């Protein structure tokens, strides 16, 4: 059945790719002799490998499928995240953070991000606390990446989602457990190259399908009347328009979702990602970081810029070429520009009339297809926007677009692109999970230093199992983007002030670093449990406290959609500064050792 669905050639190509990845994992294993090799690749990584590993770790299926789908839902306003990814995630990270992090990591002989913080502030508590936060919460981010990859694998191969999840997770485990960071980074370089080619091809094909750049964007602009009423209510003004800014009214919700959660949550949070920071410690000099910055910038531009642009343009494709929908007329919205826009509800498999997320689905009808008798009878056939064909889930928009719009051979190329994106990020995430529980928790609590590789590998396996469970039970909505933003924002609020202060402010103290991390973590947790409606409502604790409300600020726009980073990061910074000024500074001997 599988062979009939995708063809023998496609299966062979995927098998060759997987065998190559396994070989790179074995190559990393054969070249891993010490803990330094396993944890930070011996500090001798080539700048191209480092840049592609950083980029491929940063950009995953959560960016391509998850945030690409969010762009299909919210529009090109999501491109602000691309700007922040390049300016903050590459320029600031490589030029300002990378060199001192690399230098201090070498001076203090640090092998992990928590260990770097702990040795800078002379605190075992910091290393254990940071290691536990990473170990407990990276599986949530990993689940977002797994969902993105498995959604497309399931669609492309015509197999159940849970089967794709199981097989994919086993493959990931096989080469991460074996190869350490060397195997991971070798694989990342290959996968990053595949991703770059795949996404560039996707952009060219998309504009070709829609008649060029100008026609494509004009067609997307003209679809503004098709924005579902539920999205219009929160400020959606079309897929090429920025939502209105303000506070205190429901119509400003979308601005706060796009800017605070999607743009700031991920765009700022990248600076405190443990699996990315450790990449700075793998090169032997600042020169390698400078050479890697340009490669990384171009890579991020193509990866995120293409995903968000194509996600938005998928609406124009489906409105023009998508499979026809049949349903009953609710009302006529517009009759202009050579087509008729109608709202309809379609029949589901049980024969009931249904709509998208509780709202009627807007549909475009070309005049050549319009039969007056059908309209009079209340039954019409037409085409609609992306989310309609994705069953109301933005995470399905990119997979459905690829399988519907592009040639079958490109489906295979894009499958490899997504496999590469998912495997490169997941391998780094699970490697970080293992080192956190092994190096940062187990070794610190037991005193068995340098003997944790077995615990690292056990931690990787446990992290994969937890991520699989999240991936199985947490699908729906735009969960991929939300889960990614949660982890990025948590890392920023908990770690960023201590990380920046440790690198650039000699006056910052151990007590300040500890309380800054606790404050950032505590405020973020409180906000997710009791304030941010999407997450608090899903967890359910706030409903027990408030008698059924999904947020303690329910009825007070726009607080219930503001991301935790907007509140938690400033509080964490203030705590770091104030406590530092009122506590004893580090000794001159220790600072000389660090700097």
PDB file of N, CA and C in Angstrom, residues 366-409:
ATOM      1  N   UNK A 366     -16.055  31.435  -8.948  1.00  0.00           N
ATOM      2  CA  UNK A 366     -15.810  32.053 -10.251  1.00  0.00           C
ATOM      3  C   UNK A 366     -17.134  32.149 -10.991  1.00  0.00           C
ATOM      4  N   UNK A 367     -17.334  33.223 -11.785  1.00  0.00           N
ATOM      5  CA  UNK A 367     -18.612  33.432 -12.455  1.00  0.00           C
ATOM      6  C   UNK A 367     -18.950  32.298 -13.413  1.00  0.00           C
ATOM      7  N   UNK A 368     -17.910  31.687 -14.051  1.00  0.00           N
ATOM      8  CA  UNK A 368     -18.167  30.603 -14.990  1.00  0.00           C
ATOM      9  C   UNK A 368     -18.765  29.382 -14.295  1.00  0.00           C
ATOM     10  N   UNK A 369     -18.533  29.255 -13.013  1.00  0.00           N
ATOM     11  CA  UNK A 369     -19.052  28.108 -12.277  1.00  0.00           C
ATOM     12  C   UNK A 369     -20.403  28.403 -11.618  1.00  0.00           C
ATOM     13  N   UNK A 370     -20.778  29.671 -11.612  1.00  0.00           N
ATOM     14  CA  UNK A 370     -21.963  30.071 -10.868  1.00  0.00           C
ATOM     15  C   UNK A 370     -23.239  29.763 -11.650  1.00  0.00           C
ATOM     16  N   UNK A 371     -24.089  28.995 -11.072  1.00  0.00           N
ATOM     17  CA  UNK A 371     -25.395  28.713 -11.661  1.00  0.00           C
ATOM     18  C   UNK A 371     -26.459  29.335 -10.766  1.00  0.00           C
ATOM     19  N   UNK A 372     -27.263  30.221 -11.317  1.00  0.00           N
ATOM     20  CA  UNK A 372     -28.238  30.940 -10.518  1.00  0.00           C
ATOM     21  C   UNK A 372     -29.207  29.995  -9.827  1.00  0.00           C
ATOM     22  N   UNK A 373     -29.534  28.900 -10.527  1.00  0.00           N
ATOM     23  CA  UNK A 373     -30.487  27.962  -9.933  1.00  0.00           C
ATOM     24  C   UNK A 373     -29.923  27.339  -8.657  1.00  0.00           C
ATOM     25  N   UNK A 374     -28.599  27.105  -8.681  1.00  0.00           N
ATOM     26  CA  UNK A 374     -27.973  26.529  -7.489  1.00  0.00           C
ATOM     27  C   UNK A 374     -27.992  27.524  -6.341  1.00  0.00           C
ATOM     28  N   UNK A 375     -27.724  28.795  -6.665  1.00  0.00           N
ATOM     29  CA  UNK A 375     -27.758  29.817  -5.624  1.00  0.00           C
ATOM     30  C   UNK A 375     -29.162  29.955  -5.064  1.00  0.00           C
ATOM     31  N   UNK A 376     -30.161  29.955  -5.981  1.00  0.00           N
ATOM     32  CA  UNK A 376     -31.546  30.069  -5.536  1.00  0.00           C
ATOM     33  C   UNK A 376     -31.936  28.903  -4.639  1.00  0.00           C
ATOM     34  N   UNK A 377     -31.359  27.740  -4.952  1.00  0.00           N
ATOM     35  CA  UNK A 377     -31.664  26.555  -4.157  1.00  0.00           C
ATOM     36  C   UNK A 377     -30.867  26.524  -2.855  1.00  0.00           C
ATOM     37  N   UNK A 378     -29.928  27.453  -2.751  1.00  0.00           N
ATOM     38  CA  UNK A 378     -29.139  27.524  -1.530  1.00  0.00           C
ATOM     39  C   UNK A 378     -27.951  26.598  -1.498  1.00  0.00           C
ATOM     40  N   UNK A 379     -27.579  25.984  -2.644  1.00  0.00           N
ATOM     41  CA  UNK A 379     -26.435  25.072  -2.691  1.00  0.00           C
ATOM     42  C   UNK A 379     -25.472  25.564  -3.765  1.00  0.00           C
ATOM     43  N   UNK A 380     -24.195  25.767  -3.428  1.00  0.00           N
ATOM     44  CA  UNK A 380     -23.218  26.287  -4.363  1.00  0.00           C
ATOM     45  C   UNK A 380     -21.933  25.472  -4.297  1.00  0.00           C
ATOM     46  N   UNK A 381     -21.093  25.657  -5.323  1.00  0.00           N
ATOM     47  CA  UNK A 381     -19.782  25.029  -5.355  1.00  0.00           C
ATOM     48  C   UNK A 381     -18.737  26.108  -5.598  1.00  0.00           C
ATOM     49  N   UNK A 382     -17.644  26.090  -4.823  1.00  0.00           N
ATOM     50  CA  UNK A 382     -16.610  27.109  -4.998  1.00  0.00           C
ATOM     51  C   UNK A 382     -15.327  26.716  -4.309  1.00  0.00           C
ATOM     52  N   UNK A 383     -14.449  27.688  -4.148  1.00  0.00           N
ATOM     53  CA  UNK A 383     -13.151  27.435  -3.519  1.00  0.00           C
ATOM     54  C   UNK A 383     -12.958  28.406  -2.362  1.00  0.00           C
ATOM     55  N   UNK A 384     -12.003  28.095  -1.481  1.00  0.00           N
ATOM     56  CA  UNK A 384     -11.879  28.898  -0.276  1.00  0.00           C
ATOM     57  C   UNK A 384     -10.420  29.098   0.123  1.00  0.00           C
ATOM     58  N   UNK A 385     -10.209  29.558   1.334  1.00  0.00           N
ATOM     59  CA  UNK A 385      -8.881  29.857   1.858  1.00  0.00           C
ATOM     60  C   UNK A 385      -8.241  28.624   2.488  1.00  0.00           C
ATOM     61  N   UNK A 386      -6.980  28.762   2.858  1.00  0.00           N
ATOM     62  CA  UNK A 386      -6.186  27.618   3.301  1.00  0.00           C
ATOM     63  C   UNK A 386      -6.786  26.879   4.486  1.00  0.00           C
ATOM     64  N   UNK A 387      -7.188  27.617   5.507  1.00  0.00           N
ATOM     65  CA  UNK A 387      -7.609  26.972   6.743  1.00  0.00           C
ATOM     66  C   UNK A 387      -8.852  26.108   6.546  1.00  0.00           C
ATOM     67  N   UNK A 388      -9.643  26.405   5.519  1.00  0.00           N
ATOM     68  CA  UNK A 388     -10.822  25.583   5.227  1.00  0.00           C
ATOM     69  C   UNK A 388     -10.387  24.186   4.808  1.00  0.00           C
ATOM     70  N   UNK A 389      -9.380  24.111   3.920  1.00  0.00           N
ATOM     71  CA  UNK A 389      -8.896  22.815   3.444  1.00  0.00           C
ATOM     72  C   UNK A 389      -8.042  22.104   4.496  1.00  0.00           C
ATOM     73  N   UNK A 390      -7.600  22.859   5.496  1.00  0.00           N
ATOM     74  CA  UNK A 390      -6.801  22.259   6.561  1.00  0.00           C
ATOM     75  C   UNK A 390      -7.668  21.807   7.731  1.00  0.00           C
ATOM     76  N   UNK A 391      -8.979  21.826   7.530  1.00  0.00           N
ATOM     77  CA  UNK A 391      -9.873  21.351   8.575  1.00  0.00           C
ATOM     78  C   UNK A 391      -9.884  22.223   9.809  1.00  0.00           C
ATOM     79  N   UNK A 392      -9.550  23.503   9.661  1.00  0.00           N
ATOM     80  CA  UNK A 392      -9.544  24.410  10.787  1.00  0.00           C
ATOM     81  C   UNK A 392      -8.228  24.446  11.533  1.00  0.00           C
ATOM     82  N   UNK A 393      -7.254  23.603  11.177  1.00  0.00           N
ATOM     83  CA  UNK A 393      -5.970  23.553  11.865  1.00  0.00           C
ATOM     84  C   UNK A 393      -4.895  24.200  11.009  1.00  0.00           C
ATOM     85  N   UNK A 394      -4.270  25.229  11.522  1.00  0.00           N
ATOM     86  CA  UNK A 394      -3.217  25.886  10.747  1.00  0.00           C
ATOM     87  C   UNK A 394      -2.015  24.969  10.529  1.00  0.00           C
ATOM     88  N   UNK A 395      -1.805  23.998  11.423  1.00  0.00           N
ATOM     89  CA  UNK A 395      -0.670  23.083  11.282  1.00  0.00           C
ATOM     90  C   UNK A 395      -0.793  22.185  10.055  1.00  0.00           C
ATOM     91  N   UNK A 396      -1.986  22.112   9.472  1.00  0.00           N
ATOM     92  CA  UNK A 396      -2.190  21.293   8.278  1.00  0.00           C
ATOM     93  C   UNK A 396      -2.079  22.101   6.985  1.00  0.00           C
ATOM     94  N   UNK A 397      -1.934  23.421   7.072  1.00  0.00           N
ATOM     95  CA  UNK A 397      -1.960  24.264   5.870  1.00  0.00           C
ATOM     96  C   UNK A 397      -0.789  23.957   4.940  1.00  0.00           C
ATOM     97  N   UNK A 398       0.434  23.959   5.450  1.00  0.00           N
ATOM     98  CA  UNK A 398       1.598  23.716   4.605  1.00  0.00           C
ATOM     99  C   UNK A 398       1.584  22.298   4.029  1.00  0.00           C
ATOM    100  N   UNK A 399       1.353  21.243   4.825  1.00  0.00           N
ATOM    101  CA  UNK A 399       1.271  19.897   4.222  1.00  0.00           C
ATOM    102  C   UNK A 399       0.213  19.792   3.132  1.00  0.00           C
ATOM    103  N   UNK A 400      -0.975  20.355   3.359  1.00  0.00           N
ATOM    104  CA  UNK A 400      -2.036  20.283   2.346  1.00  0.00           C
ATOM    105  C   UNK A 400      -1.665  21.078   1.097  1.00  0.00           C
ATOM    106  N   UNK A 401      -1.016  22.217   1.295  1.00  0.00           N
ATOM    107  CA  UNK A 401      -0.605  23.022   0.135  1.00  0.00           C
ATOM    108  C   UNK A 401       0.419  22.282  -0.710  1.00  0.00           C
ATOM    109  N   UNK A 402       1.406  21.678  -0.076  1.00  0.00           N
ATOM    110  CA  UNK A 402       2.459  20.973  -0.814  1.00  0.00           C
ATOM    111  C   UNK A 402       1.873  19.817  -1.613  1.00  0.00           C
ATOM    112  N   UNK A 403       1.024  19.029  -0.989  1.00  0.00           N
ATOM    113  CA  UNK A 403       0.467  17.864  -1.688  1.00  0.00           C
ATOM    114  C   UNK A 403      -0.530  18.264  -2.770  1.00  0.00           C
ATOM    115  N   UNK A 404      -1.153  19.435  -2.640  1.00  0.00           N
ATOM    116  CA  UNK A 404      -2.164  19.854  -3.620  1.00  0.00           C
ATOM    117  C   UNK A 404      -1.576  20.660  -4.769  1.00  0.00           C
ATOM    118  N   UNK A 405      -0.609  21.528  -4.469  1.00  0.00           N
ATOM    119  CA  UNK A 405      -0.193  22.530  -5.441  1.00  0.00           C
ATOM    120  C   UNK A 405       1.026  22.158  -6.255  1.00  0.00           C
ATOM    121  N   UNK A 406       1.901  21.343  -5.712  1.00  0.00           N
ATOM    122  CA  UNK A 406       3.199  21.157  -6.345  1.00  0.00           C
ATOM    123  C   UNK A 406       3.373  19.762  -6.924  1.00  0.00           C
ATOM    124  N   UNK A 407       4.293  19.600  -7.876  1.00  0.00           N
ATOM    125  CA  UNK A 407       4.487  18.290  -8.511  1.00  0.00           C
ATOM    126  C   UNK A 407       4.846  17.211  -7.482  1.00  0.00           C
ATOM    127  N   UNK A 408       4.576  15.970  -7.845  1.00  0.00           N
ATOM    128  CA  UNK A 408       4.815  14.871  -6.923  1.00  0.00           C
ATOM    129  C   UNK A 408       6.295  14.771  -6.550  1.00  0.00           C
ATOM    130  N   UNK A 409       7.183  15.046  -7.510  1.00  0.00           N
ATOM    131  CA  UNK A 409       8.609  14.950  -7.191  1.00  0.00           C
ATOM    132  C   UNK A 409       9.014  16.001  -6.170  1.00  0.00           C
TER     133      UNK A 409
END
